[in-house]
Tab-separated table of C-alpha atoms and ligand atoms in Angstrom:
chain	number	residue	atom	x	y	z
A	1	MET	CA	88.007	154.838	78.438
A	2	LEU	CA	87.022	152.110	80.836
A	3	VAL	CA	87.372	148.763	79.053
A	4	THR	CA	87.666	145.051	79.835
A	5	LEU	CA	90.943	143.197	80.198
A	6	LYS	CA	89.852	140.926	77.360
A	7	SER	CA	89.556	143.794	74.862
A	8	ILE	CA	93.028	145.108	75.766
A	9	LEU	CA	94.674	141.679	75.675
A	10	THR	CA	92.984	140.457	72.477
A	11	ARG	CA	94.571	143.388	70.632
A	12	ALA	CA	97.921	142.844	72.342
A	13	ASN	CA	97.856	139.137	71.422
A	14	LYS	CA	97.182	139.960	67.760
A	15	GLY	CA	99.754	142.766	67.737
A	16	LYS	CA	102.398	140.723	69.627
A	17	TYR	CA	103.067	143.288	72.338
A	18	ALA	CA	102.439	143.402	76.097
A	19	VAL	CA	100.444	145.786	78.280
A	20	GLY	CA	101.657	146.765	81.741
A	21	ALA	CA	99.509	146.003	84.792
A	22	PHE	CA	100.528	148.263	87.644
A	23	ASN	CA	99.615	147.775	91.313
A	24	VAL	CA	97.807	150.787	92.709
A	25	ASN	CA	97.343	151.474	96.435
A	26	ASN	CA	96.639	155.201	96.492
A	27	LEU	CA	95.814	158.250	94.390
A	28	GLU	CA	99.422	159.154	93.617
A	29	ILE	CA	100.282	155.736	92.154
A	30	LEU	CA	97.056	155.705	90.122
A	31	ASP	CA	97.711	159.228	88.783
A	32	ALA	CA	101.268	158.338	87.831
A	33	VAL	CA	100.089	155.303	85.826
A	34	ILE	CA	97.230	157.074	84.031
A	35	ARG	CA	99.356	160.138	83.195
A	36	ALA	CA	102.059	157.886	81.766
A	37	ALA	CA	99.518	155.957	79.678
A	38	GLU	CA	98.079	159.175	78.236
A	39	ARG	CA	101.507	160.608	77.515
A	40	MET	CA	102.645	157.367	75.841
A	41	ARG	CA	99.258	156.802	74.132
A	42	SER	CA	99.257	153.324	75.625
A	43	PRO	CA	96.509	151.021	76.878
A	44	VAL	CA	97.029	150.163	80.538
A	45	ILE	CA	95.766	147.946	83.364
A	46	VAL	CA	95.435	149.331	86.885
A	47	GLN	CA	95.144	146.634	89.532
A	48	THR	CA	94.754	146.215	93.260
A	49	SER	CA	95.931	143.226	95.268
A	50	GLU	CA	93.860	141.899	98.157
A	51	GLY	CA	96.349	143.735	100.397
A	52	GLY	CA	95.716	146.933	98.422
A	53	VAL	CA	91.972	146.499	98.899
A	54	HIS	CA	92.393	146.030	102.643
A	55	TYR	CA	94.623	149.127	102.781
A	56	ALA	CA	92.485	151.513	100.712
A	57	GLY	CA	88.982	149.974	100.894
A	58	MET	CA	87.422	148.261	97.871
A	59	GLU	CA	84.647	150.777	97.267
A	60	GLU	CA	87.019	153.708	97.625
A	61	VAL	CA	89.835	152.393	95.435
A	62	VAL	CA	87.482	151.065	92.728
A	63	ALA	CA	85.688	154.423	92.613
A	64	LEU	CA	89.021	156.218	92.155
A	65	MET	CA	90.191	153.826	89.439
A	66	ARG	CA	86.892	153.950	87.551
A	67	VAL	CA	86.707	157.749	87.587
A	68	GLU	CA	90.246	158.098	86.234
A	69	ALA	CA	89.725	155.266	83.722
A	70	LYS	CA	86.543	156.835	82.346
A	71	LYS	CA	88.213	160.231	81.968
A	72	ALA	CA	91.377	158.821	80.361
A	73	LYS	CA	91.910	159.245	76.619
A	74	VAL	CA	93.349	155.715	76.428
A	75	PRO	CA	91.859	152.258	77.194
A	76	VAL	CA	92.116	151.401	80.902
A	77	ALA	CA	91.095	148.109	82.562
A	78	VAL	CA	90.368	147.987	86.298
A	79	HIS	CA	91.612	144.641	87.603
A	80	LEU	CA	91.754	142.639	90.854
A	81	ASP	CA	95.227	141.088	91.224
A	82	HIS	CA	95.739	137.655	92.897
A	83	GLY	CA	92.194	137.109	94.128
A	84	LYS	CA	92.346	134.092	96.426
A	85	ASP	CA	89.486	134.754	98.815
A	86	VAL	CA	86.294	133.678	97.003
A	87	ALA	CA	84.112	136.013	99.082
A	88	LEU	CA	86.327	138.963	98.117
A	89	LEU	CA	86.262	137.857	94.453
A	90	LYS	CA	82.468	137.779	94.471
A	91	LYS	CA	82.419	141.242	96.011
A	92	ALA	CA	84.875	142.468	93.342
A	93	ILE	CA	82.647	141.093	90.558
A	94	ALA	CA	79.762	143.101	92.002
A	95	SER	CA	81.787	146.247	92.691
A	96	GLY	CA	82.943	147.663	89.365
A	97	TYR	CA	86.176	145.854	88.439
A	98	THR	CA	86.275	145.144	84.706
A	99	SER	CA	88.374	142.016	85.334
A	100	VAL	CA	89.510	139.794	88.175
A	101	MET	CA	92.333	137.344	88.685
A	102	ILE	CA	91.442	134.093	90.384
A	103	ASP	CA	94.687	132.739	91.792
A	104	GLY	CA	94.082	129.080	92.501
A	105	SER	CA	97.720	128.185	91.832
A	106	SER	CA	98.337	126.828	95.322
A	107	LEU	CA	95.333	124.473	95.104
A	108	PRO	CA	95.457	120.912	93.757
A	109	TYR	CA	94.969	120.937	89.952
A	110	ALA	CA	91.361	119.680	89.922
A	111	ARG	CA	90.380	122.168	92.645
A	112	ASN	CA	92.057	125.053	90.767
A	113	ILE	CA	89.955	124.132	87.707
A	114	ALA	CA	86.723	123.944	89.736
A	115	VAL	CA	87.248	127.260	91.565
A	116	THR	CA	88.390	129.040	88.387
A	117	LYS	CA	85.413	127.713	86.405
A	118	ASP	CA	83.013	129.003	89.034
A	119	ILE	CA	84.582	132.504	89.019
A	120	VAL	CA	84.639	132.561	85.191
A	121	ARG	CA	80.916	131.715	85.103
A	122	ARG	CA	80.040	134.471	87.593
A	123	ALA	CA	82.317	137.068	85.979
A	124	HIS	CA	81.392	136.375	82.348
A	125	ALA	CA	77.714	136.756	83.227
A	126	LYS	CA	78.567	140.391	83.981
A	127	ASN	CA	80.979	140.928	81.051
A	128	ILE	CA	83.961	140.837	83.411
A	129	SER	CA	87.156	139.150	82.166
A	130	VAL	CA	89.128	136.583	84.157
A	131	GLU	CA	92.844	135.916	84.526
A	132	ALA	CA	93.736	132.552	86.089
A	133	GLU	CA	97.049	131.111	87.296
A	134	LEU	CA	98.675	127.738	86.826
A	135	GLY	CA	102.063	126.746	88.296
A	136	ALA	CA	103.994	128.146	91.247
A	137	ILE	CA	105.549	131.564	90.605
A	138	ALA	CA	108.997	131.452	92.231
A	139	GLY	CA	112.491	132.223	90.951
A	140	ILE	CA	114.371	129.830	88.675
A	141	GLU	CA	117.221	129.690	91.175
A	142	ASP	CA	114.896	128.450	93.896
A	143	PHE	CA	115.034	125.002	92.313
A	144	VAL	CA	118.061	122.795	92.574
A	145	SER	CA	117.157	120.260	89.875
A	146	VAL	CA	115.388	120.307	86.503
A	147	ALA	CA	112.854	117.807	87.870
A	148	GLU	CA	112.029	120.113	90.768
A	149	ARG	CA	111.724	123.033	88.376
A	150	ASP	CA	109.384	121.114	86.068
A	151	ALA	CA	107.186	120.229	89.020
A	152	HIS	CA	106.696	123.908	89.854
A	153	PHE	CA	106.656	125.583	86.453
A	154	THR	CA	103.462	125.586	84.384
A	155	SER	CA	103.058	122.256	82.612
A	156	LEU	CA	102.390	122.398	78.862
A	157	GLU	CA	99.800	119.629	78.945
A	158	GLN	CA	97.979	121.067	81.936
A	159	ALA	CA	97.950	124.578	80.406
A	160	ALA	CA	95.999	123.449	77.321
A	161	ASP	CA	93.597	121.336	79.400
A	162	PHE	CA	93.120	124.090	82.017
A	163	VAL	CA	92.298	126.781	79.455
A	164	ARG	CA	89.863	124.498	77.613
A	165	LYS	CA	88.040	123.521	80.806
A	166	THR	CA	87.938	126.884	82.592
A	167	LYS	CA	87.449	129.251	79.610
A	168	CYS	CA	89.573	131.897	81.342
A	169	ASP	CA	90.535	134.952	79.248
A	170	ALA	CA	94.232	135.126	80.224
A	171	LEU	CA	96.650	132.770	81.927
A	172	ALA	CA	99.429	133.642	84.385
A	173	ILE	CA	102.267	131.152	84.044
A	174	ALA	CA	105.269	130.171	86.137
A	175	VAL	CA	108.430	130.391	84.042
A	176	GLY	CA	111.079	131.564	86.493
A	177	THR	CA	110.033	134.942	87.842
A	178	SER	CA	109.161	135.577	91.487
A	179	HIS	CA	107.453	138.379	93.359
A	180	GLY	CA	109.398	141.094	95.181
A	181	ALA	CA	112.679	142.868	94.509
A	182	TYR	CA	114.989	139.854	94.903
A	183	LYS	CA	114.565	137.526	91.949
A	184	PHE	CA	118.014	136.449	90.794
A	185	LYS	CA	121.513	136.387	92.148
A	186	SER	CA	122.970	137.083	88.710
A	187	GLU	CA	121.635	137.732	85.178
A	188	ALA	CA	117.899	136.948	84.957
A	189	ARG	CA	116.981	133.678	83.283
A	190	LEU	CA	113.444	132.773	82.265
A	191	ASP	CA	112.180	129.642	80.553
A	192	ILE	CA	111.424	131.353	77.233
A	193	ARG	CA	110.917	128.050	75.422
A	194	ARG	CA	108.167	127.136	77.859
A	195	ILE	CA	106.368	130.446	77.159
A	196	ARG	CA	106.540	129.741	73.414
A	197	GLU	CA	105.198	126.200	73.847
A	198	ILE	CA	102.350	127.263	76.148
A	199	LYS	CA	101.391	129.952	73.647
A	200	LYS	CA	101.343	127.405	70.840
A	201	LYS	CA	99.062	125.128	72.853
A	202	THR	CA	96.669	127.759	74.237
A	203	ARG	CA	96.797	130.770	71.842
A	204	LEU	CA	95.624	132.776	74.878
A	205	PRO	CA	97.060	136.057	76.212
A	206	LEU	CA	99.753	134.973	78.702
A	207	VAL	CA	100.682	136.903	81.844
A	208	LEU	CA	104.098	137.424	83.428
A	209	HIS	CA	104.027	138.145	87.166
A	210	GLY	CA	107.044	139.191	89.212
A	211	ALA	CA	108.400	141.114	86.248
A	212	SER	CA	109.974	144.191	87.871
A	213	GLY	CA	113.385	145.125	86.503
A	214	ILE	CA	114.748	146.537	89.802
A	215	SER	CA	116.715	149.385	88.233
A	216	PRO	CA	120.180	149.507	89.881
A	217	GLU	CA	120.095	153.315	89.631
A	218	LEU	CA	116.767	153.678	91.493
A	219	LEU	CA	117.716	150.956	93.951
A	220	LYS	CA	120.867	152.906	94.763
A	221	ARG	CA	118.882	156.118	95.255
A	222	MET	CA	116.403	154.388	97.546
A	223	HIS	CA	119.069	152.444	99.341
A	224	LYS	CA	121.223	155.469	100.054
A	225	HIS	CA	119.062	156.531	102.979
A	226	CYS	CA	117.965	153.059	104.071
A	227	SER	CA	118.211	151.818	107.609
A	228	VAL	CA	121.045	149.347	108.111
A	229	PHE	CA	118.475	146.753	109.209
A	230	GLY	CA	115.211	145.385	107.832
A	231	ASP	CA	113.614	144.859	104.416
A	232	CYS	CA	115.146	147.886	102.750
A	233	ALA	CA	118.679	147.090	103.903
A	234	ARG	CA	118.353	143.525	102.626
A	235	LEU	CA	117.770	144.791	99.083
A	236	GLU	CA	121.417	145.578	98.437
A	237	GLY	CA	122.416	143.825	95.195
A	238	ALA	CA	118.833	142.743	94.393
A	239	ARG	CA	118.345	141.686	90.774
A	240	GLY	CA	115.162	141.821	88.720
A	241	VAL	CA	114.169	140.772	85.216
A	242	SER	CA	116.380	142.370	82.555
A	243	ASP	CA	114.980	144.306	79.591
A	244	ARG	CA	116.503	141.677	77.319
A	245	MET	CA	114.505	138.915	79.048
A	246	ILE	CA	111.314	140.979	78.943
A	247	ARG	CA	111.690	141.454	75.172
A	248	ALA	CA	112.280	137.727	74.687
A	249	ALA	CA	109.250	136.880	76.855
A	250	ILE	CA	107.002	139.201	74.823
A	251	LYS	CA	108.292	137.737	71.566
A	252	ALA	CA	107.460	134.254	72.892
A	253	GLY	CA	103.859	135.205	73.750
A	254	ILE	CA	103.534	137.288	76.940
A	255	ASN	CA	100.810	139.993	76.652
A	256	LYS	CA	100.329	141.260	80.239
A	257	ILE	CA	103.214	142.204	82.516
A	258	ASN	CA	102.711	142.855	86.242
A	259	ILE	CA	104.784	145.526	87.954
A	260	ASP	CA	104.672	146.494	91.614
A	261	SER	CA	108.184	146.438	93.141
A	262	ASP	CA	109.591	148.954	90.621
A	263	LEU	CA	106.915	151.455	91.665
A	264	ARG	CA	107.590	150.843	95.364
A	265	ILE	CA	111.289	151.543	94.858
A	266	ALA	CA	110.628	154.719	92.829
A	267	PHE	CA	108.075	155.924	95.390
A	268	THR	CA	110.394	155.398	98.353
A	269	ALA	CA	113.468	156.847	96.610
A	270	ALA	CA	111.581	160.030	95.695
A	271	VAL	CA	109.954	160.529	99.101
A	272	ARG	CA	113.222	159.980	100.990
A	273	GLU	CA	115.081	162.391	98.695
A	274	GLN	CA	112.330	165.003	98.884
A	275	LEU	CA	112.137	164.915	102.677
A	276	LEU	CA	115.896	165.336	102.963
A	277	LYS	CA	116.148	167.996	100.235
A	278	ASP	CA	113.361	170.231	101.508
A	279	LYS	CA	113.212	170.193	105.269
A	280	LYS	CA	111.129	173.383	105.318
A	281	THR	CA	107.924	171.904	103.914
A	282	PHE	CA	105.339	169.739	105.582
A	283	ASP	CA	102.925	169.746	102.639
A	284	PRO	CA	102.021	166.152	101.642
A	285	ARG	CA	101.364	167.325	98.063
A	286	VAL	CA	104.973	168.403	97.686
A	287	ILE	CA	106.312	165.212	99.263
A	288	LEU	CA	104.029	162.800	97.392
A	289	GLY	CA	104.101	164.874	94.202
A	290	SER	CA	107.792	164.056	93.817
A	291	ALA	CA	106.963	160.333	94.074
A	292	ARG	CA	104.211	160.686	91.482
A	293	THR	CA	106.614	162.308	89.014
A	294	LEU	CA	109.268	159.606	89.400
A	295	MET	CA	106.738	156.742	89.204
A	296	GLN	CA	105.283	158.249	86.006
A	297	LYS	CA	108.738	158.182	84.445
A	298	VAL	CA	109.175	154.516	85.421
A	299	VAL	CA	105.797	153.589	83.915
A	300	GLU	CA	106.550	155.464	80.669
A	301	GLU	CA	109.795	153.491	80.254
A	302	LYS	CA	107.889	150.216	80.809
A	303	MET	CA	105.355	151.145	78.126
A	304	LYS	CA	108.150	151.723	75.612
A	305	LEU	CA	109.816	148.434	76.607
A	306	PHE	CA	106.572	146.433	76.430
A	307	GLY	CA	105.706	147.811	72.964
A	308	SER	CA	102.347	149.215	74.101
A	309	ALA	CA	103.353	152.875	73.568
A	310	GLY	CA	101.420	154.321	70.615
A	311	LYS	CA	98.958	151.398	70.591
A	312	ALA	CA	95.988	153.226	72.206
B	1	LIG	O1	101.844	140.172	93.466
B	1	LIG	C1	101.745	140.857	94.448
B	1	LIG	C2	101.896	142.300	94.463
B	1	LIG	O2	103.233	142.705	94.503
B	1	LIG	C3	101.057	142.866	95.564
B	1	LIG	O3	101.688	142.868	96.796
B	1	LIG	O4	100.000	141.901	98.361
B	1	LIG	O5	101.806	143.436	99.190
B	1	LIG	O6	99.918	144.325	97.812
B	1	LIG	P1	100.801	143.153	98.135
B	2	LIG	P1	106.988	142.507	91.090
B	2	LIG	O1	107.157	142.238	92.530
B	2	LIG	O2	108.112	141.926	90.279
B	2	LIG	O3	106.767	143.935	90.770
B	2	LIG	O4	105.664	141.705	90.607
B	2	LIG	C1	104.376	142.225	90.865
B	2	LIG	C2	103.287	141.279	90.544
B	2	LIG	O5	103.450	140.233	89.956
B	2	LIG	C3	101.934	141.657	90.974
B	2	LIG	O6	100.977	140.688	90.715
B	3	LIG	ZN1	101.712	138.666	90.887
């Protein structure tokens, strides 16, 4: 079923669980996510970043997501992740997304409110939900002092004011996570108290970005055949957000959890292993099929962890 983000997150907010939002760039990733959702009987959000749209084409990737969402036996929202380019956001609102994220987090506060309000007005007129962002999403260890941290993390006072003025449907907050595979040098630490306080002030579905767990087992499998240079090589010892922290964040009020890096690692691990294991084939369906299977397993585990399994 194709549904709005708002309908999925209103239920999650009431039921005190979170729904996974998975970044999709091609058919295999999309299939893996939808198959997992059906198997787990879980609602799910499939999303494309602006980079994903440039890679796959907006019309093409939206058509794929909508077809699979409509056929799915579980609720599926089709979402634009981190929309920053207003022209692209307007195109997304006209192109079949059931929700968009307006990421005005790098703008001055008043400008973030103005831009978000404008997107909310345009989107709501078409029954499209809006996620907004307040605060700078970067790791807790990026800040040397508490004062510096407070200046970057989502402010409690601003959160209440922002939600009231913009009328957004969900709010992404900065509480210590960061994008990519390297988040922490040791055990993950998030500002759980801040999540709880923002929830109390806004009562809105809250969103956790940069939430990949970076499974040591999958990292090892991917890393085994890595080059000794470059991005992949640099991932040795990377740490993500622990399951314990994810549970605490959900308990404090998180209802949407964004995952991209964990799927990238699973995809690359499976493709590298498959190419080395079976040097006789040159059939893309065999090579990419192995990635689809492993990504599905990763998504199923997330749905159990987030508490959305069985909630469709
Ligand atoms: O939050 C960002 C996602 O991980 C998307 O990354 O812009 O490389 O598609 P991307
Ligand atoms: P990860 O890099 O932790 O997977 O975060 C993805 C994300 O927040 C997409 O918006
Ligand atoms: Zn993000």
